[in-house]
Short mmCIF file of C-alpha atoms in Angstrom, two decimals:
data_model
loop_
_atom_site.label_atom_id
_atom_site.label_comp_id
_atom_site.label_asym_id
_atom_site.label_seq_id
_atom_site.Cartn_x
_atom_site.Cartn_y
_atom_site.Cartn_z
CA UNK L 268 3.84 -21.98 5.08
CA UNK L 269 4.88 -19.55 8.00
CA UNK L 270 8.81 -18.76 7.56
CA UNK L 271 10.72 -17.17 9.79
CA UNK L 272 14.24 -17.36 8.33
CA UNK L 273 14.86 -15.13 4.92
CA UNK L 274 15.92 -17.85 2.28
CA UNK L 275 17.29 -16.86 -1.52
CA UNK L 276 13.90 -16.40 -2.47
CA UNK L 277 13.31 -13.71 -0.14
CA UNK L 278 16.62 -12.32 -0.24
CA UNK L 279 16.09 -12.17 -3.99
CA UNK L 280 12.52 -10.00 -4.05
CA UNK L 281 14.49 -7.57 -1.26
CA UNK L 282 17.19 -6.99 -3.52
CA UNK L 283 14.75 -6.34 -6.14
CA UNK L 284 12.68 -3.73 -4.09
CA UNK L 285 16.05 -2.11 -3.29
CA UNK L 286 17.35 -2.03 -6.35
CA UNK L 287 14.17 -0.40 -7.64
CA UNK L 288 14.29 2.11 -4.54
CA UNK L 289 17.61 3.11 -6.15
CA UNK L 290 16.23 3.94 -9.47
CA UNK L 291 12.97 5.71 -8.04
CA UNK L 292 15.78 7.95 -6.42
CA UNK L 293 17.13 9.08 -9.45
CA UNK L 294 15.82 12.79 -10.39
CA UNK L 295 12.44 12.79 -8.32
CA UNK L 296 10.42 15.55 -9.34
CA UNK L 297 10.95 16.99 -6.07
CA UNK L 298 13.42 15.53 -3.65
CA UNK L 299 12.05 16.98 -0.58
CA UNK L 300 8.70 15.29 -0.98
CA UNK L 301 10.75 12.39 -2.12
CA UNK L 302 12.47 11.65 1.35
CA UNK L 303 9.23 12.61 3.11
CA UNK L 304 7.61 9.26 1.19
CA UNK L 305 11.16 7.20 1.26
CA UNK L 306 11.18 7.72 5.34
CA UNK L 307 8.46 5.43 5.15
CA UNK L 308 9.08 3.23 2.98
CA UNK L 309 12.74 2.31 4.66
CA UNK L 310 10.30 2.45 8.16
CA UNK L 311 7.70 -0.23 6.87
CA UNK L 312 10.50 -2.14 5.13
CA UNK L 313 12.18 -2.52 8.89
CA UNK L 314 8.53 -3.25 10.47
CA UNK L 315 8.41 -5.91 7.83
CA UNK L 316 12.10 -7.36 8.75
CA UNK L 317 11.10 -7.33 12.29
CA UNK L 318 8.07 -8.86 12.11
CA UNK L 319 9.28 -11.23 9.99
CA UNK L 320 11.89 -12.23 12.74
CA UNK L 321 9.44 -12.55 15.83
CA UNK L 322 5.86 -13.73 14.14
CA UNK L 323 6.97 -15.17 10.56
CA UNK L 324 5.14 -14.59 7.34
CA UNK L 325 4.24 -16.80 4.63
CA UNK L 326 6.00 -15.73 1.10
CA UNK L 327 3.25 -14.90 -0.53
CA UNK L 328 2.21 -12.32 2.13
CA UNK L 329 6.05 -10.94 2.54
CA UNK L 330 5.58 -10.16 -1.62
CA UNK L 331 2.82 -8.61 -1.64
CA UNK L 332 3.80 -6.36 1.59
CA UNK L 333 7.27 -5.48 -0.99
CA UNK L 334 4.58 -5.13 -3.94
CA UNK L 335 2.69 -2.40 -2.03
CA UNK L 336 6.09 -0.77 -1.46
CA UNK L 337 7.13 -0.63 -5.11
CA UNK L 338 3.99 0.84 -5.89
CA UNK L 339 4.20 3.42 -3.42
CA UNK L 340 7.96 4.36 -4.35
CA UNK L 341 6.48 4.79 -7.74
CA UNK L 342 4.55 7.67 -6.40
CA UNK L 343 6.92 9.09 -4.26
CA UNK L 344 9.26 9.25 -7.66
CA UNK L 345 6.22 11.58 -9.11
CA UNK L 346 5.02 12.87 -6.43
CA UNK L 347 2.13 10.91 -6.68
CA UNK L 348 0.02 13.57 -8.65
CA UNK L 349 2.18 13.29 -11.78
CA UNK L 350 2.86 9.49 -12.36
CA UNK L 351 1.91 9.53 -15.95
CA UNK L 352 -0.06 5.92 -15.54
CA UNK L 353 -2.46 7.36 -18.12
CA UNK L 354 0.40 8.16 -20.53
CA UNK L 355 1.89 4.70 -20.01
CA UNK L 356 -1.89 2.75 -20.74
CA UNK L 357 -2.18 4.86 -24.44
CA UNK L 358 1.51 4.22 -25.14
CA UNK L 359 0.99 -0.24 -24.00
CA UNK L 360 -3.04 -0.56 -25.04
CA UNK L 361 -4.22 2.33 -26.88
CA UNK L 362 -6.60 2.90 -24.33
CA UNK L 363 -7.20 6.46 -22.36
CA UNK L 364 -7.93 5.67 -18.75
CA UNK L 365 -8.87 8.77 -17.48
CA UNK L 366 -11.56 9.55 -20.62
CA UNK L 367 -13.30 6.40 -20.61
CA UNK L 368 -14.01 6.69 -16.71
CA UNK L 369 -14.19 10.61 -16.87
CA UNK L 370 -11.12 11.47 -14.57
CA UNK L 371 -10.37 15.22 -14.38
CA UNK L 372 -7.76 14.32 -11.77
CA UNK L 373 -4.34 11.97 -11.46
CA UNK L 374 -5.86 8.75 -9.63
CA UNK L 375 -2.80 7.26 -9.03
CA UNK L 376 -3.05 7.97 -5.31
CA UNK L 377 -6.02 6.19 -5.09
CA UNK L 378 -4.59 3.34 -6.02
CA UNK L 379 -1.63 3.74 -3.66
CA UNK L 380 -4.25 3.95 -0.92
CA UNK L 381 -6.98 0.80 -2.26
CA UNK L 382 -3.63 -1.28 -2.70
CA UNK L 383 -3.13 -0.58 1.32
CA UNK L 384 -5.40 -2.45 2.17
CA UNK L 385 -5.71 -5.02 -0.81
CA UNK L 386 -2.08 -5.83 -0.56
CA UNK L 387 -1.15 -5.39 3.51
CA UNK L 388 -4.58 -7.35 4.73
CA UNK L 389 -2.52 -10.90 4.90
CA UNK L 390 0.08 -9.37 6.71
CA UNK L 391 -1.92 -7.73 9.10
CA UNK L 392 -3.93 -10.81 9.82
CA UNK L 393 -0.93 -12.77 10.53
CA UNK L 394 0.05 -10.37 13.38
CA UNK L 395 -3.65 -10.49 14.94
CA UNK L 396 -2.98 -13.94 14.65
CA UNK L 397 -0.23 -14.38 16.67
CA UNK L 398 -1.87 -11.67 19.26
CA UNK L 399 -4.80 -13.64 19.18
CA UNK L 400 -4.27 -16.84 18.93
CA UNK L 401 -8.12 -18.44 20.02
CA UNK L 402 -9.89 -15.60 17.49
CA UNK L 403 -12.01 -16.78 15.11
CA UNK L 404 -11.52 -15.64 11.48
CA UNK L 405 -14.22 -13.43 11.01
CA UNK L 406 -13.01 -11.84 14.26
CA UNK L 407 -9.41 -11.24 12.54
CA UNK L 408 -10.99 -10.30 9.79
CA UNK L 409 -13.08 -7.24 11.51
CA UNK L 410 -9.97 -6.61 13.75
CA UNK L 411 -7.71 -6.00 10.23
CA UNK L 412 -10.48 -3.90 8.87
CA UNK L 413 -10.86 -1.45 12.01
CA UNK L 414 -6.95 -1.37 11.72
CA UNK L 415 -6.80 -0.17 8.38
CA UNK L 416 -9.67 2.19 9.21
CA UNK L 417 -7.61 3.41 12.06
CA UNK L 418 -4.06 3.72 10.52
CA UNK L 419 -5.76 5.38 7.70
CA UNK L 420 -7.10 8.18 9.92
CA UNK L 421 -3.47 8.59 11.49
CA UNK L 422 -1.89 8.68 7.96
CA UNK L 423 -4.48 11.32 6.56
CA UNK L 424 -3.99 13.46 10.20
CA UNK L 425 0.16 13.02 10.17
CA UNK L 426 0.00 13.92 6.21
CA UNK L 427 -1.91 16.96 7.51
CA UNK L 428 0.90 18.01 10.63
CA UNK L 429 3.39 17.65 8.04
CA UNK L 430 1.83 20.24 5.68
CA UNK L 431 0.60 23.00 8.04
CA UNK L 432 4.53 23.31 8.34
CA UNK L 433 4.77 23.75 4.35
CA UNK L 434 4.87 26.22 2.15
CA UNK L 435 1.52 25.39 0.19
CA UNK L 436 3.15 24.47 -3.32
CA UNK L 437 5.29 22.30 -0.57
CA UNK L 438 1.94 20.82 1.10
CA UNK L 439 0.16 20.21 -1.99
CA UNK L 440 2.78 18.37 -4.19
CA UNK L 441 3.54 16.14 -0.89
CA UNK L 442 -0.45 15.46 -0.05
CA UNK L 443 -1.54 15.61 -3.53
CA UNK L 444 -4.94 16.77 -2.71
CA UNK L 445 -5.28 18.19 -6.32
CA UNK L 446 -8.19 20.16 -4.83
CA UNK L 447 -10.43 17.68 -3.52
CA UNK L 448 -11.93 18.92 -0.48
CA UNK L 449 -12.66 14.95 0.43
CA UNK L 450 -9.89 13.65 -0.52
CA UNK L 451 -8.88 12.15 2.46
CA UNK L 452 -11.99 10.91 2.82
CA UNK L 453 -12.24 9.06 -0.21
CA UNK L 454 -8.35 7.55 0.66
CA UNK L 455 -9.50 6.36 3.51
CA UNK L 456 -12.57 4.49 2.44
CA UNK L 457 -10.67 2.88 -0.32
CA UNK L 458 -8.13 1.67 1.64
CA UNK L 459 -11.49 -0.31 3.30
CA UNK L 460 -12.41 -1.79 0.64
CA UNK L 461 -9.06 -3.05 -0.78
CA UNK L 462 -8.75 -4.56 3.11
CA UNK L 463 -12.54 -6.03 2.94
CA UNK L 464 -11.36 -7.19 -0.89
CA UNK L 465 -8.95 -9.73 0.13
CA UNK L 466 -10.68 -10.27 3.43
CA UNK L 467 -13.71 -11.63 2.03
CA UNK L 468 -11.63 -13.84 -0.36
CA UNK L 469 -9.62 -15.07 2.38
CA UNK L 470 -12.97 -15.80 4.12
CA UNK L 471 -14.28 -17.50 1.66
CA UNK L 472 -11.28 -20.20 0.95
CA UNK L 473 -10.97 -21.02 4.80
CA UNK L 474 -14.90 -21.57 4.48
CA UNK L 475 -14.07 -24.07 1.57
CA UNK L 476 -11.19 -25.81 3.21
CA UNK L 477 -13.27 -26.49 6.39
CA UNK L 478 -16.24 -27.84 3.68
CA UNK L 479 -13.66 -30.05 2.22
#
């Protein structure tokens, strides 16, 4: 259901995101980087507000826009190279992540990226919705894709303005390249699948309520 007045439910899972914005700000591993990522996460949190206001989002797509969020301000606590996810899977499963799969590097960031488009697809859609009211959904589905394509490109060039004006410990704990030569590459194509993820699952239900 489209909402476009916050209720306690959404007032409650904002509270929540800020309240965990506080703690993420407590001893970053480098507070510099830190407000570099936190400038936009308080940006996408007011895109999110406003959009909220003028198109309306369903809850479930307004949580998982704030779950994509927390997961970022996770990184931009460690500086997205160091978040000891690893650490954290031996300590709850007994189970080494990075062995099994044959990781020499910190993959958090990769997830920060796939989880762009995974999580922000639905609230894409929704605004290509609204600016396209008569589009068919495999047409919004190949206009969210070339948008995440296309943002990605912009983040990856604006991550790469920002360090030519670093010193290069400065550029490489903010871009956490870890000395991947494609790394932005690679970001950028999983951020495509994550969208094409949910796409196709989205798709695929709309296909099934139509059969029903």
């Amino acid at each position: 259901m489209i909402e476009k007045q916050l209720t306690l439910k959404h007032y409650l899972v904002l509270a929540m995101t800020l309240l965990f914005m506080a703690i993420a700000s407590i001893h970053p591993l480098e507070f510099g980087s830190y407000l570099l990522h936190q400038t936009g996460t308080v940006l996408m949190l007011i895109a999110l507000l406003l959009a909220f206001k003028k198109i309306g989002l369903d809850y479930y797509s307004f949580c998982l826009y704030l779950v994509f969020l927390l997961i970022h301000m996770i990184g931009a606590h460690y500086l997205y190279s160091y978040v000891p996810y690893n650490q954290w899977i031996i300590y709850f499963f007994n189970f080494d992540l990075d062995q099994s799969m044959g990781w020499s590097r910190n993959m958090y960031d990769r997830l920060v990226h796939f989880a762009y488009g995974l999580l922000l697809y639905p609230f894409f859609y929704r605004c290509f919705q609204v600016w396209f009211p008569s589009a068919k959904p495999f047409s919004l589905f190949l206009l969210v894709i070339q948008l995440v394509m296309a943002s990605s490109v912009l983040y990856e060039l604006l991550e790469w303005g920002l360090s030519i004006g670093l010193s290069p410990e400065d550029a490489e704990n903010y871009n956490g390249q870890q000395g991947d030569v494609w790394d932005a590459h690679k970001d950028m194509l999983l951020a495509t699948i994550g969208a094409m993820v949910t796409g196709m699952i989205q798709l695929y239900k709309q296909k099934t309520l139509i059969q029903r």
